[in-house]
Amino acid sequence: MKEKQRRNHVDSATKELIIKSVAEEGAKVSDIAGRYDVGHSTVHRWVKEYRESLTDLVPASEAEKIRAAYEKKIRALEEENEILRKAIHGLSDIER
């Protein structure tokens, strides 16, 4: 007969540390789960719930405005980078 697995209880401070390590610092779930003896699926679930809770903080219309502003800024930076690439290329041609 199979023994019943005992669940480890993780205090809220450790849970928060685990979530932030994965969601914000980019740590690998497998590394964090092994270090704290927590199941991979549990860590994935906690991170998913955390990310979902963040999206609830901003109304959809406001999130769309923020996204549009970021996309506009990205386009402007991409254009600036292209101008700089052309300028550097032009300067390297002059030096030859």
Coordinates of C-alpha atoms in Angstrom, one line a residue, residues 54-87:
L54 CA -1.4 42.2 -11.0
T55 CA -3.6 42.5 -14.0
D56 CA -6.6 43.1 -11.8
L57 CA -4.9 46.3 -10.4
V58 CA -5.4 48.3 -13.6
P59 CA -8.6 48.6 -15.5
A60 CA -8.5 47.2 -19.1
S61 CA -9.0 50.6 -20.7
E62 CA -6.1 52.0 -18.7
A63 CA -3.9 49.0 -19.5
E64 CA -4.6 49.5 -23.2
K65 CA -3.6 53.2 -23.0
I66 CA -0.3 52.2 -21.2
R67 CA 0.3 49.5 -23.8
A68 CA -0.2 51.9 -26.7
A69 CA 2.1 54.4 -25.1
Y70 CA 4.8 51.8 -24.7
E71 CA 4.4 50.7 -28.3
K72 CA 4.7 54.3 -29.5
K73 CA 7.9 54.7 -27.4
I74 CA 9.3 51.4 -28.8
R75 CA 8.7 52.6 -32.4
A76 CA 10.4 55.9 -31.7
L77 CA 13.4 54.1 -30.1
E78 CA 13.6 51.7 -33.1
E79 CA 13.7 54.6 -35.5
E80 CA 16.4 56.3 -33.4
N81 CA 18.5 53.2 -33.4
E82 CA 18.2 52.9 -37.2
I83 CA 19.3 56.5 -37.6
L84 CA 22.3 55.8 -35.3
R85 CA 23.2 52.6 -37.2
K86 CA 23.2 54.5 -40.5
A87 CA 25.3 57.3 -39.0

